[in-house]
């Protein structure tokens, strides 16, 4: 694909011509120019979580958690490719003008493959959800799309935040995430390992916190023993921003900035997002670091720059400004939104029929909100289409569309001089005068996100519970009380307590943060032009009372693999407008229809191949996600519930049949023991194939279950 050996040789030669001070200067995220060597300035900090971010206009995709709900590897790869192409277009344009500012480079600090282990974590919507396998598969696809397969890297991806990092945000600068060897290897590391070993991700970013006592940006266990020695990582390591400063100001593992810089560098942190590496020369003068250690980090960084072709002509130099928000890219973003929306409840009201509708009510603080479209780490769109605007565009000339904000997103009133809940009466009037109501609730990046970036300073971006803000709960009750059909659109990046809405609304839709123009696609879905087909990448619990303490990093009682209760909505769940059913599963020469529990024998030396026959017995064309789960029956080290081990998308027209084949790799038949070792899991495995988990709640909500059989190693 590209010649790392040659790039490393060129980096060695170029760095060898630098003075020690020049080498040290290149380890900053805002590396200055070295004019005498014709090296331009380079800023390593760029973001591309769901579209090129913070650098002006770019195609806007749904937030990462919405992309995860698509369960679509190809789509994630396409998004990565688009981020890289638009990033190149911006880089080519800005560098020609001598603009080497932040967010203008080709090193994107994405994806975030941390495990969304607790729904209170504010940054969870940046991730691909709670499952290590899903996160690894989608993260790998994104990295491969972003980095491309040409002579040079199209752009460089970065797997973050390494490792064992998922809140609380308020404590992240001082927190020590204590984790067992089993949980580390079974849950927190697999996605990173897949991105390093299979996708050859070019960079890894360390987390703010400590893991088992060591700061993640200076962890011998994580950075040396596992990342480089065990996994063979060849790229560069970057600190999270100002994380190295935390060594002496919060973690108290060092006393001075010089000691912190030295500790990070000696452990293998090559580039410092922050300012602590400004103290490297003093650390060198005091004998804390060697020139060889500074040289090694500089060579790693210049290897990446040579792999990107930044010092020579490349096949990407002709990517022009007109690729930004081009038709092809906008269509891909529209497809992403369509596949990300998850239908949680539907009593038959959806898809909504336009005929006979005289008036539609659109109510709620997120109905006409641009902030609720984009999540965090977002770019700028040349056009935004809110849910209200999408509905207005599709409702038709004969249908009146009423709108009321209903309430403030989280405060008790909209107008500062007004009385409490000053928009509720208007919302009630809208409901009274409408045939059907769309109630648009949820959060946005001001309430859930990264510490320091949100307005909910009381929780530093995290949630204290799973409830919608009080203002919205009161609005929902007032609107539903009117008695008109109500369709709830929940725009959040995380699981919420939707029990009241599940009980009282006619339909509930998880919209996530659907992208800048997402309102158009959401409206098309509501009116039946598109069938929803997303699946939940996280468990929706009933309340935080069911969960362990937020600071407890043990997986016991967490996520669908270890949760022992009955969730509100399970991981992997989502309805469609069609009625796709798994009719038959074939494996090892045997066919299963779910009528009896049967066994299939295989020698265990190869991947297990499963053929799945399906039929859409409904009246609507729809996409669906076939999911395969495994439970090791002979091992005490297996998760208490079946784990996802394969998935694939399929599209079936009404009354159409189809067949797909899925492969289960050998890892599916292993477990992690208490010492963190991957071992064989015995001879007998319960294999379940369906459109969700093989659990009671999924069967209850979907009205259909999985086909299961026992795979037995000979």
XYZ file of C-alpha atoms in Angstrom:
714
model
C 0.000 0.000 0.000
C 2.776 2.462 0.952
C 6.448 2.061 1.813
C 7.004 2.785 5.507
C 10.608 1.627 5.294
C 11.381 4.230 2.625
C 9.494 6.941 4.531
C 11.423 6.091 7.696
C 14.698 6.307 5.773
C 13.804 9.759 4.433
C 12.749 10.879 7.916
C 16.041 9.645 9.370
C 18.019 11.604 6.795
C 16.022 14.821 7.222
C 15.993 14.731 11.031
C 19.717 13.997 10.957
C 20.278 17.441 9.420
C 18.496 19.211 12.286
C 19.956 20.709 15.408
C 18.784 19.329 18.729
C 16.664 22.446 19.308
C 15.027 22.012 15.906
C 14.258 18.358 16.609
C 12.666 19.231 19.938
C 10.577 21.977 18.327
C 9.003 19.430 15.969
C 7.479 17.468 18.850
C 4.951 20.222 19.505
C 1.505 19.913 17.949
C 2.111 23.327 16.386
C 5.507 22.456 14.911
C 7.245 25.584 13.589
C 8.897 25.931 10.188
C 12.580 25.221 9.678
C 13.279 27.518 6.706
C 16.886 26.476 6.161
C 15.696 22.897 5.489
C 12.616 23.992 3.490
C 10.342 22.492 6.149
C 7.066 24.414 6.456
C 5.194 24.756 9.719
C 2.787 21.941 10.438
C -0.084 21.757 12.926
C -0.844 18.162 13.877
C -4.255 18.981 15.350
C -7.192 18.306 13.085
C -10.569 16.679 13.684
C -12.732 14.503 11.450
C -15.133 12.645 13.703
C -18.139 12.863 11.383
C -16.919 15.195 8.659
C -13.992 17.613 8.563
C -14.417 19.720 11.708
C -13.588 23.246 12.806
C -12.124 24.318 9.472
C -15.035 25.917 7.675
C -17.505 24.316 5.289
C -17.495 20.535 4.899
C -19.967 17.706 4.410
C -21.741 16.972 7.693
C -22.498 13.376 8.664
C -24.525 12.150 11.644
C -22.606 12.110 14.910
C -20.449 8.981 15.384
C -22.998 7.222 17.610
C -25.548 7.615 14.807
C -23.065 6.198 12.316
C -22.652 3.249 14.677
C -26.417 2.686 14.606
C -26.117 1.998 10.881
C -24.128 -1.192 11.548
C -22.677 -0.495 8.090
C -18.942 -1.006 7.532
C -19.099 0.207 3.930
C -20.795 3.417 4.994
C -18.148 4.118 7.653
C -15.454 3.516 5.072
C -17.136 5.928 2.693
C -17.356 8.586 5.387
C -13.646 8.170 6.107
C -12.852 8.531 2.432
C -14.932 11.717 2.180
C -13.277 13.232 5.261
C -9.879 12.525 3.689
C -10.796 13.951 0.285
C -12.332 17.108 1.741
C -9.393 17.378 4.132
C -7.026 17.235 1.149
C -9.068 19.853 -0.684
C -8.787 22.175 2.301
C -5.094 21.406 2.829
C -4.255 22.038 -0.814
C -6.113 25.346 -0.777
C -4.848 26.658 2.546
C -1.220 25.587 2.136
C -1.011 27.312 -1.234
C -1.866 30.489 0.634
C 0.694 29.804 3.344
C -2.014 29.012 5.893
C -0.642 26.313 8.227
C -3.017 26.983 11.087
C -4.735 24.551 13.433
C -7.347 22.289 11.762
C -5.649 22.742 8.378
C -3.447 19.622 8.383
C -3.937 16.014 7.289
C -3.556 14.266 10.644
C -7.092 13.725 11.888
C -7.534 12.869 15.562
C -10.347 10.436 14.819
C -11.911 7.938 15.411
C -12.849 7.700 19.087
C -13.054 3.967 19.811
C -13.458 4.177 23.560
C -16.203 1.920 24.898
C -19.421 3.743 25.831
C -19.692 1.720 29.055
C -21.951 4.144 30.982
C -24.748 6.285 29.466
C -23.873 9.185 31.755
C -20.604 9.862 29.936
C -20.933 13.095 27.980
C -18.508 12.130 25.224
C -20.130 8.785 24.515
C -21.787 10.122 21.376
C -18.313 10.474 19.824
C -17.899 6.679 19.998
C -19.294 3.677 18.148
C -21.169 2.446 21.199
C -20.753 -0.100 23.960
C -19.620 -3.221 22.105
C -15.917 -3.963 21.457
C -16.599 -5.969 18.297
C -18.875 -3.371 16.705
C -16.523 -0.535 17.664
C -13.551 -2.363 16.200
C -15.258 -3.255 12.938
C -16.624 0.233 12.309
C -13.444 1.937 13.499
C -11.368 -0.235 11.179
C -13.597 0.636 8.223
C -13.337 4.369 8.978
C -9.537 4.241 9.305
C -9.123 2.301 6.073
C -11.374 4.752 4.257
C -9.571 7.778 5.691
C -6.045 6.530 5.031
C -6.858 5.089 1.609
C -4.902 2.518 -0.381
C -2.821 4.733 -2.654
C 0.909 5.291 -2.893
C 0.613 7.808 -0.050
C -1.787 8.119 2.855
C -4.751 10.240 1.807
C -4.886 11.365 5.436
C -3.666 9.929 8.736
C -6.132 8.538 11.269
C -5.689 8.452 15.047
C -7.244 5.918 17.426
C -8.210 7.640 20.662
C -8.245 7.755 23.697
C -5.838 4.988 24.698
C -7.056 3.461 26.954
C -9.754 2.650 29.536
C -11.330 6.075 29.192
C -15.024 6.900 29.442
C -15.600 9.446 32.177
C -16.388 11.032 34.481
C -15.382 14.171 32.599
C -15.098 16.237 35.778
C -12.423 13.883 37.131
C -10.551 12.973 33.966
C -7.420 15.021 34.727
C -6.839 13.225 38.044
C -8.814 9.974 37.733
C -7.252 6.522 37.988
C -9.313 3.961 36.080
C -8.763 0.691 37.885
C -9.496 -2.269 35.662
C -8.957 -6.018 35.834
C -6.766 -7.852 33.345
C -9.864 -9.571 31.990
C -11.884 -6.392 31.446
C -8.864 -4.632 29.949
C -8.358 -7.306 27.304
C -11.986 -8.272 26.782
C -13.578 -4.825 26.609
C -11.261 -1.831 26.586
C -8.457 -2.873 24.217
C -9.930 -4.976 21.355
C -11.006 -2.050 19.161
C -7.598 -0.407 19.515
C -5.869 -3.694 18.720
C -7.938 -4.152 15.563
C -7.170 -0.628 14.359
C -3.449 -1.083 14.983
C -2.966 -4.613 13.665
C -5.548 -4.760 10.867
C -6.169 -1.152 9.771
C -2.572 0.027 10.414
C -3.805 3.238 11.998
C -1.053 5.853 11.771
C -1.484 7.421 15.211
C -2.718 6.625 18.704
C -3.737 9.278 21.224
C -3.336 8.761 24.950
C -6.132 9.514 27.393
C -6.117 12.075 30.219
C -6.646 9.610 33.037
C -4.379 7.066 34.643
C -4.970 3.365 34.055
C -4.049 1.152 37.005
C -1.830 3.897 38.380
C 0.033 4.971 35.241
C -0.842 8.138 33.249
C -2.068 6.979 29.846
C 0.364 9.300 28.064
C 3.283 7.725 29.950
C 2.129 4.172 30.593
C 4.779 1.493 30.164
C 2.086 -1.172 30.166
C -0.065 0.461 27.501
C 2.487 2.239 25.327
C 5.533 -0.010 25.463
C 4.452 -3.494 26.492
C 1.156 -3.680 24.612
C 1.061 -1.074 21.834
C 4.595 -1.302 20.467
C 6.042 -4.607 21.691
C 2.958 -6.844 21.542
C 0.967 -5.244 18.722
C 3.903 -3.944 16.702
C 2.585 -0.390 16.337
C 4.763 1.554 13.887
C 3.124 4.972 13.880
C 3.336 7.942 16.243
C 1.809 8.561 19.664
C 0.162 11.857 20.594
C -0.970 13.124 23.969
C -4.475 14.356 24.561
C -4.471 18.118 24.844
C -2.608 19.352 27.910
C -2.705 15.814 29.347
C 1.043 15.800 30.044
C 0.616 18.890 32.200
C -1.725 16.811 34.340
C 1.205 14.633 35.416
C 2.444 17.308 37.844
C -0.693 19.405 38.358
C -3.296 16.684 38.990
C -1.967 13.112 38.922
C 1.028 14.141 41.048
C 3.296 11.504 39.524
C 5.929 14.180 38.787
C 6.874 17.449 40.445
C 7.792 19.707 37.526
C 6.971 20.326 33.874
C 10.459 19.127 32.932
C 9.881 15.830 34.717
C 6.491 15.422 33.031
C 7.910 16.099 29.572
C 10.739 13.646 30.202
C 8.425 10.905 31.502
C 6.117 11.194 28.474
C 8.916 11.276 25.916
C 10.854 8.382 27.417
C 7.701 6.231 27.447
C 7.059 6.933 23.776
C 4.804 9.988 23.449
C 6.041 11.608 20.238
C 3.936 14.744 19.905
C 2.547 16.893 22.693
C -0.828 18.491 22.243
C -0.224 21.198 24.796
C 2.787 23.181 25.908
C 4.739 20.900 28.251
C 7.249 19.888 25.568
C 8.434 23.482 25.569
C 10.374 22.285 28.629
C 12.123 19.444 26.776
C 15.374 21.320 26.233
C 15.636 22.113 29.917
C 14.878 18.465 30.672
C 17.710 17.538 28.303
C 20.083 19.990 29.951
C 19.271 18.442 33.332
C 19.954 14.936 32.041
C 16.357 13.733 32.146
C 16.184 12.846 28.424
C 18.746 12.029 25.764
C 19.194 13.399 22.270
C 18.521 9.897 20.947
C 15.061 9.906 22.552
C 14.219 13.286 21.037
C 15.539 12.116 17.668
C 13.427 8.933 17.719
C 10.208 10.897 18.327
C 11.059 13.390 15.569
C 11.780 10.577 13.116
C 8.447 8.937 13.850
C 6.654 12.209 13.177
C 8.480 12.907 9.958
C 7.837 9.330 8.841
C 4.129 10.176 8.991
C 4.701 13.414 7.062
C 6.587 11.527 4.355
C 3.858 8.860 4.223
C 1.409 11.692 3.553
C 3.656 12.956 0.761
C 3.974 16.406 2.280
C 7.431 17.002 0.795
C 6.781 15.813 -2.758
C 4.151 15.700 -5.464
C 1.327 13.235 -4.847
C -1.745 11.867 -6.541
C -3.836 14.052 -4.204
C -2.430 17.438 -5.178
C -5.156 17.872 -7.784
C -8.044 17.484 -5.332
C -9.800 20.801 -5.686
C -12.013 22.997 -3.573
C -15.089 21.883 -5.538
C -15.049 18.517 -3.754
C -16.371 20.185 -0.608
C -20.075 19.414 -0.164
C -20.218 17.999 -3.687
C -23.321 16.077 -4.730
C -21.704 12.671 -4.184
C -20.672 13.555 -0.639
C -24.031 15.042 0.300
C -25.792 11.933 -0.991
C -23.541 9.759 1.174
C -24.388 11.892 4.208
C -28.089 11.526 3.419
C -27.718 7.746 3.226
C -25.905 7.809 6.564
C -28.755 9.674 8.230
C -31.293 7.290 6.728
C -29.451 4.261 8.108
C -28.783 5.794 11.519
C -32.340 6.572 12.656
C -33.711 3.939 15.057
C -37.445 3.297 15.342
C -38.056 2.315 18.979
C -41.839 2.149 19.110
C -44.581 2.257 16.491
C -48.237 1.454 17.106
C -48.879 1.677 13.370
C -49.033 5.465 13.077
C -45.784 5.525 11.083
C -45.247 6.009 8.255
C -47.592 8.962 8.425
C -50.074 9.272 5.574
C -50.390 12.769 4.117
C -53.906 12.167 2.833
C -56.516 13.817 5.001
C -54.006 15.611 7.203
C -55.214 19.159 7.659
C -52.727 20.231 10.334
C -49.477 18.927 11.797
C -48.028 20.174 15.050
C -44.262 20.297 15.489
C -43.318 20.994 19.095
C -40.167 21.005 21.156
C -36.849 22.773 21.773
C -35.012 20.564 19.261
C -37.572 20.880 16.476
C -35.950 23.936 14.907
C -32.509 23.625 16.485
C -29.361 23.586 14.388
C -27.295 22.611 17.421
C -29.306 19.394 17.757
C -28.368 18.437 14.204
C -24.618 18.360 14.554
C -23.440 17.016 17.921
C -19.898 18.046 18.835
C -16.585 18.104 16.931
C -18.489 19.314 13.906
C -17.724 21.397 10.846
C -19.764 24.119 9.208
C -22.477 23.413 6.669
C -23.460 25.790 3.893
C -27.052 24.790 4.602
C -28.923 23.434 7.611
C -32.295 21.695 7.527
C -33.918 21.250 10.924
C -36.602 18.676 11.637
C -39.248 21.414 11.492
C -38.001 22.612 8.111
C -37.881 19.074 6.763
C -41.478 18.453 7.801
C -42.588 21.792 6.381
C -40.966 20.962 3.038
C -42.661 17.562 2.761
C -46.040 18.162 4.384
C -47.606 19.516 1.211
C -49.446 22.720 0.397
C -52.759 21.498 1.752
C -51.421 20.712 5.212
C -50.887 23.415 7.791
C -47.750 23.005 9.926
C -47.935 24.637 13.363
C -44.809 25.101 15.448
C -44.037 25.827 19.063
C -40.673 25.667 20.816
C -42.672 24.430 23.787
C -39.995 25.090 26.381
C -36.348 25.946 26.771
C -33.937 23.066 26.217
C -33.194 22.886 29.937
C -34.049 26.173 31.696
C -37.448 26.889 33.190
C -38.392 29.593 30.695
C -37.519 30.880 27.252
C -37.842 34.632 27.863
C -35.917 35.959 30.830
C -38.710 38.259 32.081
C -41.482 35.706 31.646
C -43.001 33.338 34.165
C -41.951 29.722 34.413
C -42.689 27.507 31.372
C -43.742 30.442 29.215
C -44.140 28.365 26.014
C -46.317 25.539 27.312
C -49.647 27.224 26.606
C -48.586 27.804 23.002
C -47.568 24.163 22.688
C -50.932 23.037 24.046
C -52.697 25.254 21.510
C -50.616 23.747 18.708
C -51.532 20.244 19.859
C -55.226 21.120 20.123
C -55.272 22.445 16.574
C -53.314 19.582 14.990
C -54.280 16.150 13.721
C -50.931 14.707 14.790
C -47.998 16.036 16.807
C -44.253 15.566 16.342
C -42.627 16.155 19.715
C -38.917 16.924 19.299
C -37.052 16.472 22.563
C -33.513 15.689 23.668
C -30.170 17.342 24.292
C -27.369 18.949 22.285
C -23.635 19.587 22.662
C -24.256 22.212 25.342
C -25.582 19.483 27.644
C -23.586 16.371 26.704
C -20.034 16.541 25.494
C -16.468 17.153 26.541
C -15.473 18.809 29.790
C -14.941 22.492 29.089
C -16.977 22.487 25.875
C -20.465 22.240 27.344
C -22.728 24.589 29.205
C -23.747 22.094 31.876
C -20.835 22.997 34.113
C -22.485 21.151 37.031
C -21.552 17.826 35.381
C -18.716 18.917 33.056
C -20.538 17.506 30.051
C -21.740 14.295 31.679
C -25.318 13.578 32.708
C -26.228 13.129 36.336
C -29.099 10.822 35.391
C -30.916 9.558 32.294
C -33.899 11.880 32.528
C -34.736 14.527 29.975
C -34.527 18.045 31.453
C -37.448 18.924 33.729
C -38.707 21.553 31.286
C -39.060 18.898 28.572
C -40.689 16.322 30.814
C -43.377 18.815 31.762
C -43.858 19.747 28.107
C -44.265 16.111 27.083
C -46.899 15.474 29.730
C -48.840 18.607 28.778
C -48.852 17.733 25.070
C -49.687 14.062 25.495
C -52.522 14.978 27.864
C -54.360 16.673 24.959
C -55.053 13.250 23.490
C -53.809 13.738 19.929
C -51.501 11.158 18.313
C -47.929 11.967 19.380
C -44.726 10.889 17.659
C -41.626 11.535 19.768
C -38.320 12.324 18.081
C -35.517 11.999 20.615
C -32.393 13.893 19.556
C -29.628 12.799 21.909
C -26.257 11.122 21.583
C -26.860 8.730 24.431
C -29.401 6.475 26.097
C -32.193 8.240 27.987
C -34.963 7.205 30.345
C -37.863 7.159 27.864
C -40.235 5.024 29.913
C -43.023 7.599 30.055
C -42.811 8.232 26.316
C -42.656 4.519 25.524
C -45.859 4.049 27.499
C -47.824 7.087 26.326
C -46.588 8.130 22.853
C -47.782 6.482 19.657
C -44.266 6.230 18.258
C -40.760 6.889 19.551
C -37.833 7.525 17.221
C -34.163 7.854 18.204
C -32.806 10.460 15.798
C -29.376 11.045 17.446
C -27.641 14.140 16.012
C -28.454 13.474 12.343
C -26.125 15.877 10.516
C -26.558 19.438 9.282
C -29.199 18.576 6.676
C -30.652 15.711 8.659
C -34.127 17.235 8.908
C -34.809 16.384 5.273
C -34.069 12.698 5.762
C -35.952 12.502 9.058
C -39.038 13.971 7.376
C -38.749 11.495 4.515
C -38.667 8.713 7.066
C -41.699 10.046 8.923
C -43.740 10.210 5.706
C -42.631 6.781 4.505
C -40.282 7.672 1.662
C -37.540 5.898 3.639
C -37.870 3.047 6.093
C -35.894 3.398 9.321
C -33.350 0.610 9.679
C -30.872 1.636 12.392
C -30.065 -0.528 15.403
C -29.090 0.636 18.871
C -25.311 0.526 19.460
C -25.974 1.046 23.180
C -28.383 -0.315 25.765
C -31.212 1.984 26.860
C -31.647 1.326 30.573
C -34.662 2.252 32.665
C -32.628 4.421 35.045
C -29.174 4.825 36.574
C -30.419 2.874 39.605
C -29.776 -0.263 37.550
C -26.128 0.664 36.998
C -22.936 0.471 39.064
C -21.250 3.669 40.217
C -20.064 5.881 37.352
C -16.443 5.641 38.524
C -16.487 1.832 38.658
C -14.711 0.528 35.542
C -15.563 -3.123 36.152
C -17.822 -4.472 33.425
C -20.014 -6.326 35.900
C -23.600 -5.143 35.397
C -22.648 -3.008 32.387
C -23.600 -3.134 28.709
C -25.675 -5.846 27.110
C -22.954 -8.458 27.670
C -23.028 -8.196 31.464
C -26.354 -6.524 32.315
C -28.608 -8.844 34.290
C -31.757 -6.727 34.275
C -34.418 -6.098 31.660
C -33.555 -3.007 29.583
C -35.988 -0.494 28.184
C -34.507 -0.993 24.712
C -31.760 -3.571 24.111
C -28.500 -3.180 22.236
C -29.019 -4.208 18.606
C -32.730 -3.384 18.638
C -34.585 -1.337 16.046
C -37.840 -1.602 14.095
C -38.535 -0.956 10.401
C -41.583 -0.321 8.225
C -41.103 -3.725 6.640
C -41.442 -7.149 8.242
C -38.206 -8.975 7.577
C -37.965 -12.432 9.068
C -35.105 -14.894 9.286
C -36.566 -18.050 7.783
C -33.627 -20.428 7.782
C -30.028 -20.613 8.949
C -27.586 -23.073 7.407
C -24.237 -24.122 8.826
C -21.929 -27.109 8.378
C -24.316 -28.835 6.000
C -27.330 -28.502 8.277
C -30.333 -26.182 8.052
C -32.157 -24.749 11.068
C -35.550 -23.084 11.212
C -35.799 -22.433 14.953
C -38.427 -25.069 15.620
C -36.094 -27.239 17.637
C -32.670 -26.872 19.184
C -30.169 -28.743 17.040
C -26.426 -29.133 16.760
C -23.894 -28.581 13.991
C -20.423 -30.068 14.129
C -17.282 -28.494 12.678
C -13.592 -29.146 13.093
C -12.878 -25.753 14.632
C -9.838 -25.115 12.445
C -11.487 -22.646 10.087
C -13.931 -19.753 10.130
C -17.512 -20.826 10.648
C -19.687 -19.804 7.706
C -23.409 -19.203 8.216
C -25.934 -18.752 5.411
C -29.104 -16.858 6.293
C -32.330 -16.891 4.294
C -34.762 -14.015 4.893
C -37.974 -12.640 3.541
C -39.630 -9.239 3.844
C -43.231 -10.174 4.527
C -44.248 -6.549 4.892
C -45.590 -3.985 2.442
C -42.611 -1.600 2.583
C -39.107 -1.875 1.171
C -36.552 -1.699 3.937
C -32.990 -2.193 5.021
C -32.257 -4.601 7.879
C -29.283 -5.712 9.951
C -28.682 -9.410 10.451
C -26.840 -10.070 13.709
C -25.070 -13.173 14.992
C -24.438 -13.713 18.707
C -22.409 -16.409 20.465
C -22.507 -17.803 23.976
C -19.697 -20.161 25.022
C -21.511 -22.894 26.950
C -18.471 -24.646 28.413
C -16.499 -21.693 29.780
C -16.858 -19.871 33.072
C -14.922 -16.957 31.553
C -17.570 -16.117 28.936
C -19.752 -13.020 29.372
C -23.029 -13.904 31.060
C -24.973 -12.984 27.912
C -24.369 -13.787 24.261
C -21.915 -11.464 22.495
C -22.122 -9.977 19.012
C -19.699 -11.719 16.651
C -20.963 -10.918 13.139
C -23.386 -8.555 11.395
C -24.364 -7.527 7.899
C -26.817 -5.180 6.220
C -29.335 -6.304 3.643
C -32.015 -4.422 1.672
C -35.228 -6.215 0.765
C -38.156 -4.903 -1.207
C -41.677 -5.753 -0.071
C -42.308 -9.522 -0.404
C -38.707 -10.056 -1.553
C -36.549 -12.910 -0.301
C -32.796 -12.753 0.090
C -29.802 -14.670 1.380
C -26.537 -13.530 2.890
C -23.467 -15.294 4.207
C -21.612 -14.355 7.391
C -18.272 -15.617 8.660
C -17.413 -16.069 12.320
C -13.663 -15.773 12.839
C -11.758 -17.859 15.351
C -11.807 -15.066 17.953
C -15.556 -15.596 18.262
C -14.831 -18.960 19.866
C -12.325 -17.694 22.420
C -12.713 -16.085 25.831
C -10.524 -13.919 28.026
C -9.582 -15.495 31.338
C -8.903 -13.701 34.609
C -5.245 -13.215 33.673
C -6.219 -11.383 30.496
C -5.220 -14.290 28.272
C -7.173 -15.254 25.162
C -7.965 -18.959 25.450
C -10.134 -21.539 23.726
C -13.688 -21.468 25.070
C -14.496 -25.177 25.003
C -16.447 -27.257 22.490
C -20.067 -26.073 22.630
C -21.357 -22.675 21.530
C -24.893 -21.342 21.327
C -25.108 -19.475 18.021
C -28.108 -17.165 17.539
C -28.987 -15.462 14.265
C -31.637 -12.763 14.049
C -32.421 -9.065 13.735
C -31.418 -8.282 17.302
C -30.186 -9.984 20.432
C -31.502 -13.433 21.397
C -33.011 -12.001 24.587
C -36.498 -11.819 26.024
C -36.899 -8.045 25.719
C -35.931 -8.011 22.038
C -38.484 -10.744 21.284
C -41.092 -8.827 23.250
C -40.513 -5.569 21.363
C -40.017 -7.017 17.872
C -42.528 -9.839 18.008
C -39.920 -12.168 16.570
C -36.876 -13.975 17.863
C -33.641 -15.475 16.637
C -32.874 -18.887 15.188
C -30.400 -20.641 17.433
C -28.334 -23.792 17.208
C -25.408 -25.297 19.088
C -22.108 -25.383 17.232
C -19.946 -28.251 18.473
C -16.245 -28.648 17.803
C -15.374 -32.190 16.808
